[in-house]
PDB file of C-alpha atoms in Angstrom:
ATOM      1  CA  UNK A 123      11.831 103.972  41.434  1.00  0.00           C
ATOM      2  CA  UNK A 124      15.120 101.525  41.182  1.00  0.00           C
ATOM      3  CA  UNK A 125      15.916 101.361  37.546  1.00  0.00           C
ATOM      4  CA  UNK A 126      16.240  97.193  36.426  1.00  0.00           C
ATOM      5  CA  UNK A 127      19.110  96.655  33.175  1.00  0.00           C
ATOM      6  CA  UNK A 128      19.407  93.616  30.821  1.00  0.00           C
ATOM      7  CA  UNK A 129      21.998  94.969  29.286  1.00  0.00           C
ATOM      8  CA  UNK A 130      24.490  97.499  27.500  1.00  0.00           C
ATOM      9  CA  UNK A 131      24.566  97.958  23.584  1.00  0.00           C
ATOM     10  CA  UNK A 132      25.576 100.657  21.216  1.00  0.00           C
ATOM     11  CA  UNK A 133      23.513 103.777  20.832  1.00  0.00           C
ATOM     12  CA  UNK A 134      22.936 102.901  17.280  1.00  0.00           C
ATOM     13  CA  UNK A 135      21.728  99.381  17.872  1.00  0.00           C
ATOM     14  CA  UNK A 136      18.037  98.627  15.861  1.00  0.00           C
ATOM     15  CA  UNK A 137      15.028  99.954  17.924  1.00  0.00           C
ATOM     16  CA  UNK A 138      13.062  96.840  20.086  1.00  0.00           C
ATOM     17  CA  UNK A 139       9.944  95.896  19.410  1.00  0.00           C
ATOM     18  CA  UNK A 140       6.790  98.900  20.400  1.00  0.00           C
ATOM     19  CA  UNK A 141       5.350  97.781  23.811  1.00  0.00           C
ATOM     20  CA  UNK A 142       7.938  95.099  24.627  1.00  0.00           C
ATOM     21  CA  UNK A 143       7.378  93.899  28.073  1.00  0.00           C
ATOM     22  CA  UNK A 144      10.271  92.722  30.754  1.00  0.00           C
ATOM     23  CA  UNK A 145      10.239  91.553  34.097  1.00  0.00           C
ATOM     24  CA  UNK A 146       7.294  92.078  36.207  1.00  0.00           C
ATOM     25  CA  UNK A 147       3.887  91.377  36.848  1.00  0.00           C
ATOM     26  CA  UNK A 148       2.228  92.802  35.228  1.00  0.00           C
ATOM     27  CA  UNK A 149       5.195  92.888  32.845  1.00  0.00           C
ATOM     28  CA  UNK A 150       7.521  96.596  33.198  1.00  0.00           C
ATOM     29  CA  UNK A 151       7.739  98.295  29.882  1.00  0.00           C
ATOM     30  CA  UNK A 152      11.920  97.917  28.248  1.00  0.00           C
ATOM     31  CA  UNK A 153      13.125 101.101  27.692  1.00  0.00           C
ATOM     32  CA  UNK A 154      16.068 102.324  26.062  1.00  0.00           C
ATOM     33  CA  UNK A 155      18.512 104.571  28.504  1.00  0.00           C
ATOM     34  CA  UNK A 156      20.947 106.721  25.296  1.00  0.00           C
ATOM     35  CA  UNK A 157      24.535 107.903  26.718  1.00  0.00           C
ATOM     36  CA  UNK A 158      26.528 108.788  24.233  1.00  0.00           C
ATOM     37  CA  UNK A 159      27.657 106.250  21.656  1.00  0.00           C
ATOM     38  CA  UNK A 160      26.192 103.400  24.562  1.00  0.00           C
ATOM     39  CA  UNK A 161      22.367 102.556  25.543  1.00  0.00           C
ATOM     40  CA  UNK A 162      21.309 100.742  28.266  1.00  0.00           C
ATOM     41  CA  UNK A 163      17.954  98.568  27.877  1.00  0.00           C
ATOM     42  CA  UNK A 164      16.233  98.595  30.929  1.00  0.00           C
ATOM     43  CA  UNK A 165      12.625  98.851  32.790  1.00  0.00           C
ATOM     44  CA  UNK A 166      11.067 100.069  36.051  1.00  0.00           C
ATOM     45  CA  UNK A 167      12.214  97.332  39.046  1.00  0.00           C
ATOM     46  CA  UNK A 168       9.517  95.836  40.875  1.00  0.00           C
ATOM     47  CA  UNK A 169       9.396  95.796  44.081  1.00  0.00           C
ATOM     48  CA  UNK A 170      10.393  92.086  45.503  1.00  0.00           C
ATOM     49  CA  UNK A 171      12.110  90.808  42.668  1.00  0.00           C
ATOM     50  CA  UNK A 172      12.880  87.116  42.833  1.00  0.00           C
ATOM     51  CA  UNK A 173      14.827  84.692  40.670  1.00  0.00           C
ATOM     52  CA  UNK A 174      11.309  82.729  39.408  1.00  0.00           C
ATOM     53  CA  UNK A 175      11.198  81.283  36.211  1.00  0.00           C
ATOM     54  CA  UNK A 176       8.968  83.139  34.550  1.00  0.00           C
ATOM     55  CA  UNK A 177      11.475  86.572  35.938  1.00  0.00           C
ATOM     56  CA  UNK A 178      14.351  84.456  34.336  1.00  0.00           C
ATOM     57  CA  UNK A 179      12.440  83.850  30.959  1.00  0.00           C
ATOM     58  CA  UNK A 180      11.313  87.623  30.768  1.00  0.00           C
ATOM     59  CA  UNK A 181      14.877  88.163  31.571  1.00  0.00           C
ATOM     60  CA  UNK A 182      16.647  86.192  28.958  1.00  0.00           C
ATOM     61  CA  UNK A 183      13.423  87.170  25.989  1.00  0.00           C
ATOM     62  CA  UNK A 184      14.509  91.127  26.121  1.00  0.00           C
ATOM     63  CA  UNK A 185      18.337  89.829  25.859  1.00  0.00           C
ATOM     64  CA  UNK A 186      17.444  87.403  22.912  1.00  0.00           C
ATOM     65  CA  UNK A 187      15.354  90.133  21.222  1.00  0.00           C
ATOM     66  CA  UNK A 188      17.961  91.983  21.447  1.00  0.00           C
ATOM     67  CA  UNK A 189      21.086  90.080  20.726  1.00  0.00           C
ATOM     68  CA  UNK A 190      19.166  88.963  17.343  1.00  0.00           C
ATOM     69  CA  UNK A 191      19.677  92.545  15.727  1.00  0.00           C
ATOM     70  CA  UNK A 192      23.235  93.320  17.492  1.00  0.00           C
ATOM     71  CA  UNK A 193      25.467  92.705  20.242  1.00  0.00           C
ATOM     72  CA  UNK A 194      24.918  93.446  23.413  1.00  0.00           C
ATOM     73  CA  UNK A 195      26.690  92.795  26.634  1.00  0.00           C
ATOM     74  CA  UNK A 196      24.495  90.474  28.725  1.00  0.00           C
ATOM     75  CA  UNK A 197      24.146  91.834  32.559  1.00  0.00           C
ATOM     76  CA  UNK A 198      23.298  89.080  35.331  1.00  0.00           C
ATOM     77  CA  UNK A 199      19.579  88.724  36.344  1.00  0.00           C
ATOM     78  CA  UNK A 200      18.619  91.195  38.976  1.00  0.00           C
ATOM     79  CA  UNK A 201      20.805  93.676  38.173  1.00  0.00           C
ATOM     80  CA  UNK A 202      19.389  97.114  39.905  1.00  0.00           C
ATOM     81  CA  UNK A 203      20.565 100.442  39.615  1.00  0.00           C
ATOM     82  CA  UNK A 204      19.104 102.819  41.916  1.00  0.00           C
ATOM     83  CA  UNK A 205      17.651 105.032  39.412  1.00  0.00           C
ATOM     84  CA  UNK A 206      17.691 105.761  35.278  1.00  0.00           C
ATOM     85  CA  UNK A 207      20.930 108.866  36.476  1.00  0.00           C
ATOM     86  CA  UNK A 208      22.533 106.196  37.852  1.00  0.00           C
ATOM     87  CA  UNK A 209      22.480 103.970  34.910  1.00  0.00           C
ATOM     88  CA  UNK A 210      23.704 106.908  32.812  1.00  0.00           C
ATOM     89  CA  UNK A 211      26.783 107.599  34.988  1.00  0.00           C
ATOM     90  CA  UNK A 212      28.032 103.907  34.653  1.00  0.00           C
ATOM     91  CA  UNK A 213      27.859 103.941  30.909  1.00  0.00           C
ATOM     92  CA  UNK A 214      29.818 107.671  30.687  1.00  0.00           C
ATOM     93  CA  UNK A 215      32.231 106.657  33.347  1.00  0.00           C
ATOM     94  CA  UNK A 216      32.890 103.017  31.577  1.00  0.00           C
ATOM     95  CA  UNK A 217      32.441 104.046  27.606  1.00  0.00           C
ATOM     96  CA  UNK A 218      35.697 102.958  26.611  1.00  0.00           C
ATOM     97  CA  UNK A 219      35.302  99.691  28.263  1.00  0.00           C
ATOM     98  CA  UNK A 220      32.152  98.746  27.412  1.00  0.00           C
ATOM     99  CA  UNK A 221      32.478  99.824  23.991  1.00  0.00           C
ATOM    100  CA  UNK A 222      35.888  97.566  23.476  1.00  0.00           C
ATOM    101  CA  UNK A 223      33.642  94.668  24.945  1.00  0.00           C
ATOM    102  CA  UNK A 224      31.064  95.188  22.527  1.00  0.00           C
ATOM    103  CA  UNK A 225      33.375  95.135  19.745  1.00  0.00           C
ATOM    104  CA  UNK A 226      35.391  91.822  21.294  1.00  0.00           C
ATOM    105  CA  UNK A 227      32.230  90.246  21.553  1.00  0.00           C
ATOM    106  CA  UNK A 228      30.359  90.971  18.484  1.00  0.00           C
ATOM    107  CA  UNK A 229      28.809  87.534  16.541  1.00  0.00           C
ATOM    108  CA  UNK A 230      30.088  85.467  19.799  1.00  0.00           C
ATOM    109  CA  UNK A 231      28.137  83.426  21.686  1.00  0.00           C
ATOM    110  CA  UNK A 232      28.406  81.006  25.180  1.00  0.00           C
ATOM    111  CA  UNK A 233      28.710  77.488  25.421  1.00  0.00           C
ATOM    112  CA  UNK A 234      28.832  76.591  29.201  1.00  0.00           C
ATOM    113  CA  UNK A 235      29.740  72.997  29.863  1.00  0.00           C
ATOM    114  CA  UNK A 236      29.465  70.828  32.840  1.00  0.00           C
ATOM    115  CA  UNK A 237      30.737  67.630  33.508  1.00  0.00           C
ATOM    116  CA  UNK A 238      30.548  64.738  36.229  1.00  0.00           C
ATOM    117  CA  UNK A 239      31.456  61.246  36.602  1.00  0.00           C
ATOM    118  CA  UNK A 240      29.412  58.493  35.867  1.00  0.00           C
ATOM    119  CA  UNK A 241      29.712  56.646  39.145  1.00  0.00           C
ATOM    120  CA  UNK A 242      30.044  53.028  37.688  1.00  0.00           C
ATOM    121  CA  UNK A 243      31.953  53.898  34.575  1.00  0.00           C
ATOM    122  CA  UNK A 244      34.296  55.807  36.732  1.00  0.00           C
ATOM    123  CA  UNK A 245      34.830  52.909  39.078  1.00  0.00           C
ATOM    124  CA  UNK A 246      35.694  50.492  36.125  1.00  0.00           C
ATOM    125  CA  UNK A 247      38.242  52.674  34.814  1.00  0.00           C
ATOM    126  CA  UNK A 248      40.137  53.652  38.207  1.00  0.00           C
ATOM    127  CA  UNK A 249      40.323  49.749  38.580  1.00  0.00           C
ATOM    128  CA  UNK A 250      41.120  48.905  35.270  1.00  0.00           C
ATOM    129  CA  UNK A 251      44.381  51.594  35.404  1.00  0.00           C
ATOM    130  CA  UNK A 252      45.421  50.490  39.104  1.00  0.00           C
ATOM    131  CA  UNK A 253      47.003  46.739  39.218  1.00  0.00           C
ATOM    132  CA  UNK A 254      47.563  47.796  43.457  1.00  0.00           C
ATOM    133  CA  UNK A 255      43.679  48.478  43.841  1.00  0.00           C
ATOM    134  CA  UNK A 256      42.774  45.143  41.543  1.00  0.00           C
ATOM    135  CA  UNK A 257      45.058  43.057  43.446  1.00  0.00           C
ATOM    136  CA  UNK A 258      43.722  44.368  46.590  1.00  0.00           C
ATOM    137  CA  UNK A 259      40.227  43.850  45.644  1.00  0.00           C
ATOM    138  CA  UNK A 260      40.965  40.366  44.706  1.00  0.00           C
ATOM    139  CA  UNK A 261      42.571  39.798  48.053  1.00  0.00           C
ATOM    140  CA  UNK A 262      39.815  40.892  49.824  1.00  0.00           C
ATOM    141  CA  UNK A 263      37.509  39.100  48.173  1.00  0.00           C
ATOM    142  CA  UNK A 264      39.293  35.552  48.736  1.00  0.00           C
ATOM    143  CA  UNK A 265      39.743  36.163  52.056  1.00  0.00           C
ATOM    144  CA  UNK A 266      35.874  37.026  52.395  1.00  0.00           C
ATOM    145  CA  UNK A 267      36.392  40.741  52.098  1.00  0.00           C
ATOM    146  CA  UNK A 268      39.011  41.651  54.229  1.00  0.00           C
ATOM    147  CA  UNK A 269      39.112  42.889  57.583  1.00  0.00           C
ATOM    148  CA  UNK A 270      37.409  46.193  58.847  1.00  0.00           C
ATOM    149  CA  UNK A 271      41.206  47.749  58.524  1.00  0.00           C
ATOM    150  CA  UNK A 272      41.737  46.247  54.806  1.00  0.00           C
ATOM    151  CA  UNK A 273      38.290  46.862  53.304  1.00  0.00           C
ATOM    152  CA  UNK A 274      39.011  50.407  54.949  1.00  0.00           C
ATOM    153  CA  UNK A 275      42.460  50.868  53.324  1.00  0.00           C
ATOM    154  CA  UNK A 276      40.732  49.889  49.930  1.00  0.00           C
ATOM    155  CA  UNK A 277      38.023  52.715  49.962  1.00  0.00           C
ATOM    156  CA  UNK A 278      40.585  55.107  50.933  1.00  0.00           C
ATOM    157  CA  UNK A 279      42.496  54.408  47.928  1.00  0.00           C
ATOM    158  CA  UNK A 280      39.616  54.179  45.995  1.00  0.00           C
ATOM    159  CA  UNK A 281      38.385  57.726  46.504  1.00  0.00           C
ATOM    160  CA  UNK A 282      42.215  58.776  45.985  1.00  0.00           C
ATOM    161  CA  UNK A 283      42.510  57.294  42.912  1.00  0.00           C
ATOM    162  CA  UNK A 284      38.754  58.841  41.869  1.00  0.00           C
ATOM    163  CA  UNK A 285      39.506  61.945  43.074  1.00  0.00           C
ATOM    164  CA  UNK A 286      42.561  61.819  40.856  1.00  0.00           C
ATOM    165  CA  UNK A 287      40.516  61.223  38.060  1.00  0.00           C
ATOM    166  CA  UNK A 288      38.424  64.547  38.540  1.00  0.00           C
ATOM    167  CA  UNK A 289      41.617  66.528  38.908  1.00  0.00           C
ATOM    168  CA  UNK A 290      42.821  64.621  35.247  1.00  0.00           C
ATOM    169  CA  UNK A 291      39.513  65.030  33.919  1.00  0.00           C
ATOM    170  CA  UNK A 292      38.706  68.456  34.367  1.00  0.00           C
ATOM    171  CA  UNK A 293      42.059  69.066  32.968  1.00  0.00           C
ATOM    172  CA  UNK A 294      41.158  67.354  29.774  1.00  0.00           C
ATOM    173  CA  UNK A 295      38.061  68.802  29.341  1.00  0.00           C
ATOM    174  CA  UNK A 296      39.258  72.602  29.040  1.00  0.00           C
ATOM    175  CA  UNK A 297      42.120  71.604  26.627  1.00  0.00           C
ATOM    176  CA  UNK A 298      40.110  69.396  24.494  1.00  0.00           C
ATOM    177  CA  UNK A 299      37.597  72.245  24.167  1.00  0.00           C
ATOM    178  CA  UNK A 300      39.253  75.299  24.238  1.00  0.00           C
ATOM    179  CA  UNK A 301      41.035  75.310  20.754  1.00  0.00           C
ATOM    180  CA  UNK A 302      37.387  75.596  19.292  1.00  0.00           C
ATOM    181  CA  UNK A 303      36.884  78.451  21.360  1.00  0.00           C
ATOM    182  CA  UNK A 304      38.230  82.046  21.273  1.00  0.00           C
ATOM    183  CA  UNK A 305      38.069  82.375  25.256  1.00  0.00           C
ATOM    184  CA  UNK A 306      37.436  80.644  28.582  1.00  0.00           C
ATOM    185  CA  UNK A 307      36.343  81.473  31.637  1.00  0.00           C
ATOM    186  CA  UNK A 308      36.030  78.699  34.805  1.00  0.00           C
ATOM    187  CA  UNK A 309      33.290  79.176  36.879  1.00  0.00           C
ATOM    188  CA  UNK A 310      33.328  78.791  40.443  1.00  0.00           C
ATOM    189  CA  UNK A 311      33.503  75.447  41.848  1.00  0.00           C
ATOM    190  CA  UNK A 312      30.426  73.529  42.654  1.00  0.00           C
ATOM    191  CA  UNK A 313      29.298  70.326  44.179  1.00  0.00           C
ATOM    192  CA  UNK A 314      28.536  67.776  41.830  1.00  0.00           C
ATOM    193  CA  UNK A 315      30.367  69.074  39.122  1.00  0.00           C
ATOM    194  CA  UNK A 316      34.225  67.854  38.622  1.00  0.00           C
ATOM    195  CA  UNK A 317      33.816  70.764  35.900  1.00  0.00           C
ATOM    196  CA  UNK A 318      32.552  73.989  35.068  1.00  0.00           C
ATOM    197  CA  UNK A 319      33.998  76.493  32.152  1.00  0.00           C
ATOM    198  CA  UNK A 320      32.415  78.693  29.882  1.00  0.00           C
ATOM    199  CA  UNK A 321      33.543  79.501  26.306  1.00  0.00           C
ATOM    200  CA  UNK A 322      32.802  82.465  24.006  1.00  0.00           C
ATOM    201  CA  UNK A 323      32.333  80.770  20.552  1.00  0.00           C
ATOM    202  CA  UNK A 324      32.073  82.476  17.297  1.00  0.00           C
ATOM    203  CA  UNK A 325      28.424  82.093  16.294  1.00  0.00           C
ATOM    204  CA  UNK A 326      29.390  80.777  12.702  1.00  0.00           C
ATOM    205  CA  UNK A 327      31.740  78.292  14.468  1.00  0.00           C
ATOM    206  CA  UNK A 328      29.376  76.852  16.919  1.00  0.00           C
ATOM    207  CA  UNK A 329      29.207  73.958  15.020  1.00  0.00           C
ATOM    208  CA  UNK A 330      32.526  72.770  14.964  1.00  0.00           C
ATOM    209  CA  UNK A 331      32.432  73.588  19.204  1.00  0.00           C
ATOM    210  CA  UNK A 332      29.187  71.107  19.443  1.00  0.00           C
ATOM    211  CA  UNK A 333      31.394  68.346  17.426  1.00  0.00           C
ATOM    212  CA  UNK A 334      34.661  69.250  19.778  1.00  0.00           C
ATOM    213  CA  UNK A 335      31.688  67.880  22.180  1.00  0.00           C
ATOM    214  CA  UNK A 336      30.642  64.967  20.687  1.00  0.00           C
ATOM    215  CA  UNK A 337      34.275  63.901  20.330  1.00  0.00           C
ATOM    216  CA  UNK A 338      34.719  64.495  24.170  1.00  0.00           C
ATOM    217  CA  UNK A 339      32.092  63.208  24.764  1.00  0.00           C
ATOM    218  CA  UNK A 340      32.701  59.695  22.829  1.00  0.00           C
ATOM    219  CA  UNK A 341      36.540  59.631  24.090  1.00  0.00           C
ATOM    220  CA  UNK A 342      35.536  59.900  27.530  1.00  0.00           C
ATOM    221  CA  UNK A 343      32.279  57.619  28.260  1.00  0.00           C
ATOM    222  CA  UNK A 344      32.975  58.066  31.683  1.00  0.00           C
ATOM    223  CA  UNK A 345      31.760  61.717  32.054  1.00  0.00           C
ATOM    224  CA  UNK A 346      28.517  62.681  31.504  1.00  0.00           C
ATOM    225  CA  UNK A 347      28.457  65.975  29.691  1.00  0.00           C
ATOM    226  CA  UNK A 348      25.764  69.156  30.287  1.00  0.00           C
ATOM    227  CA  UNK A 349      26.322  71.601  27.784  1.00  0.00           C
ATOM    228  CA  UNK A 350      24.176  74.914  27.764  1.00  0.00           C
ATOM    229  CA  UNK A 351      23.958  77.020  24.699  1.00  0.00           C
ATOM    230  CA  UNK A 352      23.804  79.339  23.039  1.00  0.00           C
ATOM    231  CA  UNK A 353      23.852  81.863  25.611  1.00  0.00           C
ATOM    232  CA  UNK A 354      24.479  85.528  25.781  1.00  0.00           C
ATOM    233  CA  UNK A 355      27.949  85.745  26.803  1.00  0.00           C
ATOM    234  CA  UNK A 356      27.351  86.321  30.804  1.00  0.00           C
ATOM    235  CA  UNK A 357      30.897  84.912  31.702  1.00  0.00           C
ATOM    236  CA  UNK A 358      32.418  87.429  29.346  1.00  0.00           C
ATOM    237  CA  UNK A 359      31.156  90.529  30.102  1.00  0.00           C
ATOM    238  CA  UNK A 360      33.526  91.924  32.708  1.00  0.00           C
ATOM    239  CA  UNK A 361      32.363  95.177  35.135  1.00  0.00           C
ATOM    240  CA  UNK A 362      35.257  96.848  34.345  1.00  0.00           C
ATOM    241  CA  UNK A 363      38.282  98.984  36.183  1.00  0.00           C
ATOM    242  CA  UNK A 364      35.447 100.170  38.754  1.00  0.00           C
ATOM    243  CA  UNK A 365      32.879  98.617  41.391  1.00  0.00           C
ATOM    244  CA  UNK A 366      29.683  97.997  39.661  1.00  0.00           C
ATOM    245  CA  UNK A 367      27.034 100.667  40.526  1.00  0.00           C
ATOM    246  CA  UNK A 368      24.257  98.269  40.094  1.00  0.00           C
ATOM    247  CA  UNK A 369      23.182  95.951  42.744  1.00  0.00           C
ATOM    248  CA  UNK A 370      22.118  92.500  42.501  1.00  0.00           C
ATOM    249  CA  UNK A 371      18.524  91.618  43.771  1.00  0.00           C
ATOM    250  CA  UNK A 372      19.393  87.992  43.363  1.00  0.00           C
ATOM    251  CA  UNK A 373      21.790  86.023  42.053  1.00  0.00           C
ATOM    252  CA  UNK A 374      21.780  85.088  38.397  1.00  0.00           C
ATOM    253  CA  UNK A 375      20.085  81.353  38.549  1.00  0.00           C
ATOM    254  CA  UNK A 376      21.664  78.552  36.155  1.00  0.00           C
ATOM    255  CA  UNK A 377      20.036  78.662  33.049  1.00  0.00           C
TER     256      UNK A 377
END
C-alpha cells in the first residue's frame, strides 16, 4: 500500500498522541517512519485521495500536533510515496539537508500575505497622481464624454496607469514586510492577486510581523490585505539537491 507523509522531524522529536488518526475515512492510523537521526510521520494512503476539506483539516491537525512539541518540516498535502522503503531512502539519501532545514527552521513560523486592489480606491488614487488622465476626464466630460476614439484613449491609459500601480504596489508590499521577517519566498502568480509572498517569521516575533501589517495596511487603504497565519512553513521547506521521490495526489489547496 502507497505510504502518505505529513512531514519530516528529528528522530528524537516527543512521541504523538496513542491512536492519532490522519487522513482517511475512516481515518489511517499516523505512524512514525525512524531513519537515523530523521523520522518521517506518515499513514497508510487511501485509495482516491482528494483535496476535501475535511482531508485538508486531517492534514494540517497531525502537522499542528506535531509542530506544538518540535519542528518539523511541513510536506504539501497529498504527498505519496510508494511505500514505507521508499520513505526511508529519501530521508538517508537527504539527512544532511533535511536536518540543516530543521535546524534553520526551528521556532519559525509562515505568514502568507495576499493583496489586491480595491477597485474604487485604486481609481481615486491613479487619478488623483495623473494631472494628463484628470484633464482628460474633464475634457470628456464637457464635451459629453468624448468620442468613441477619446473615451477609448482614456481607458487605455487608465488600465496603464492601474496596472502601474500593481507593479509599484507589489513592490512595496515585500519591502515594507520583509525586514520583520527572516525570509521570503513569492509564490506563483495568480489572478486576482497583484501579490503573493510568504515569510518565515520567528514565532516570538510574530507580533511585531502582524503590526508591520497593520501599518501596511493603514498606509496603503487602497489594497485590501489577506494574511494567513500561522502556518507550518510550506514555502520553506525545499526538496532538496534531488527529485522528490514522493508524488503528489493533488495539489496542496490554499489554506
Amino acid at each position: 500500500m502507497s505510504t502518505y507523509v505529513y512531514g519530516i522531524t528529528a528522530s528524537s522529536h516527543p512521541a504523538l498522541p496513542k491512536d492519532m488518526g490522519g487522513i482517511g475515512d475512516p481515518a489511517r492510523p499516523v505512524r512514525v517512519l525512524k531513519q537515523g537521526a530523521l523520522a518521517a510521520l506518515v499513514s497508510d494512503a487511501p485509495d482516491g485521495l482528494r483535496p476535501k476539506r475535511r482531508e485538508l483539516l486531517a492534514h494540517s491537525a497531525v502537522l499542528a500536533e506535531a509542530g506544538a512539541a518540535g519542528c518539523v518540516l511541513p510536506m504539501r498535502f497529498g504527498s505519496v510515496a510508494p511505500d514505507d522503503d521508499t520513505v526511508s531512502s529519501v530521508l538517508a539519501e537527504r539527512s544532511e539537508h533535511y536536518k540543516e532545514r530543521l535546524t534553520a527552521l526551528d521556532g519559525k513560523v509562515e505568514y502568507n500575505v495576499k493583496a489586491s486592489h480595491a477597485e474604487e480606491a485604486v481609481l481615486h488614487r491613479v487619478m488623483a497622481q495623473n494631472p494628463e488622465l484628470r484633464a482628460m476626464t474633464e475634457a470628456n466630460r464637457q464635451s459629453g464624454g468624448g468620442t468613441y476614439d477619446q473615451r477609448l484613449h482614456l481607458g487605455e491609459m487608465v488600465v496603464a496607469a492601474v496596472k502601474a500601480q500593481e507593479a509599484e504596489d507589489a513592490t512595496d508590499v515585500q519591502h515594507t514586510l520583509e525586514p520583520a521577517a527572516d525570509a521570503v519566498s513569492v509564490g506563483p502568480d495568480s489572478s486576482g492577486w497583484l501579490a503573493n509572498v510568504s515569510f518565515l517569521v520567528d514565532r516570538d516575533e510574530a507580533e511585531n510581523f502582524i503590526t508591520a501589517v497593520e501599518q501596511l495596511r493603514s498606509g496603503h487603504p487602497h489594497l485590501e490585505l489577506r494574511v494567513n497565519g500561522p502556518l507550518p512553513p510550506y514555502s520553506f521547506v525545499d526538496p532538496g539537491p534531488a527529485e522528490p521521490a514522493t508524488t503528489s495526489a493533488a495539489e496542496h489547496a490554499e489554506e
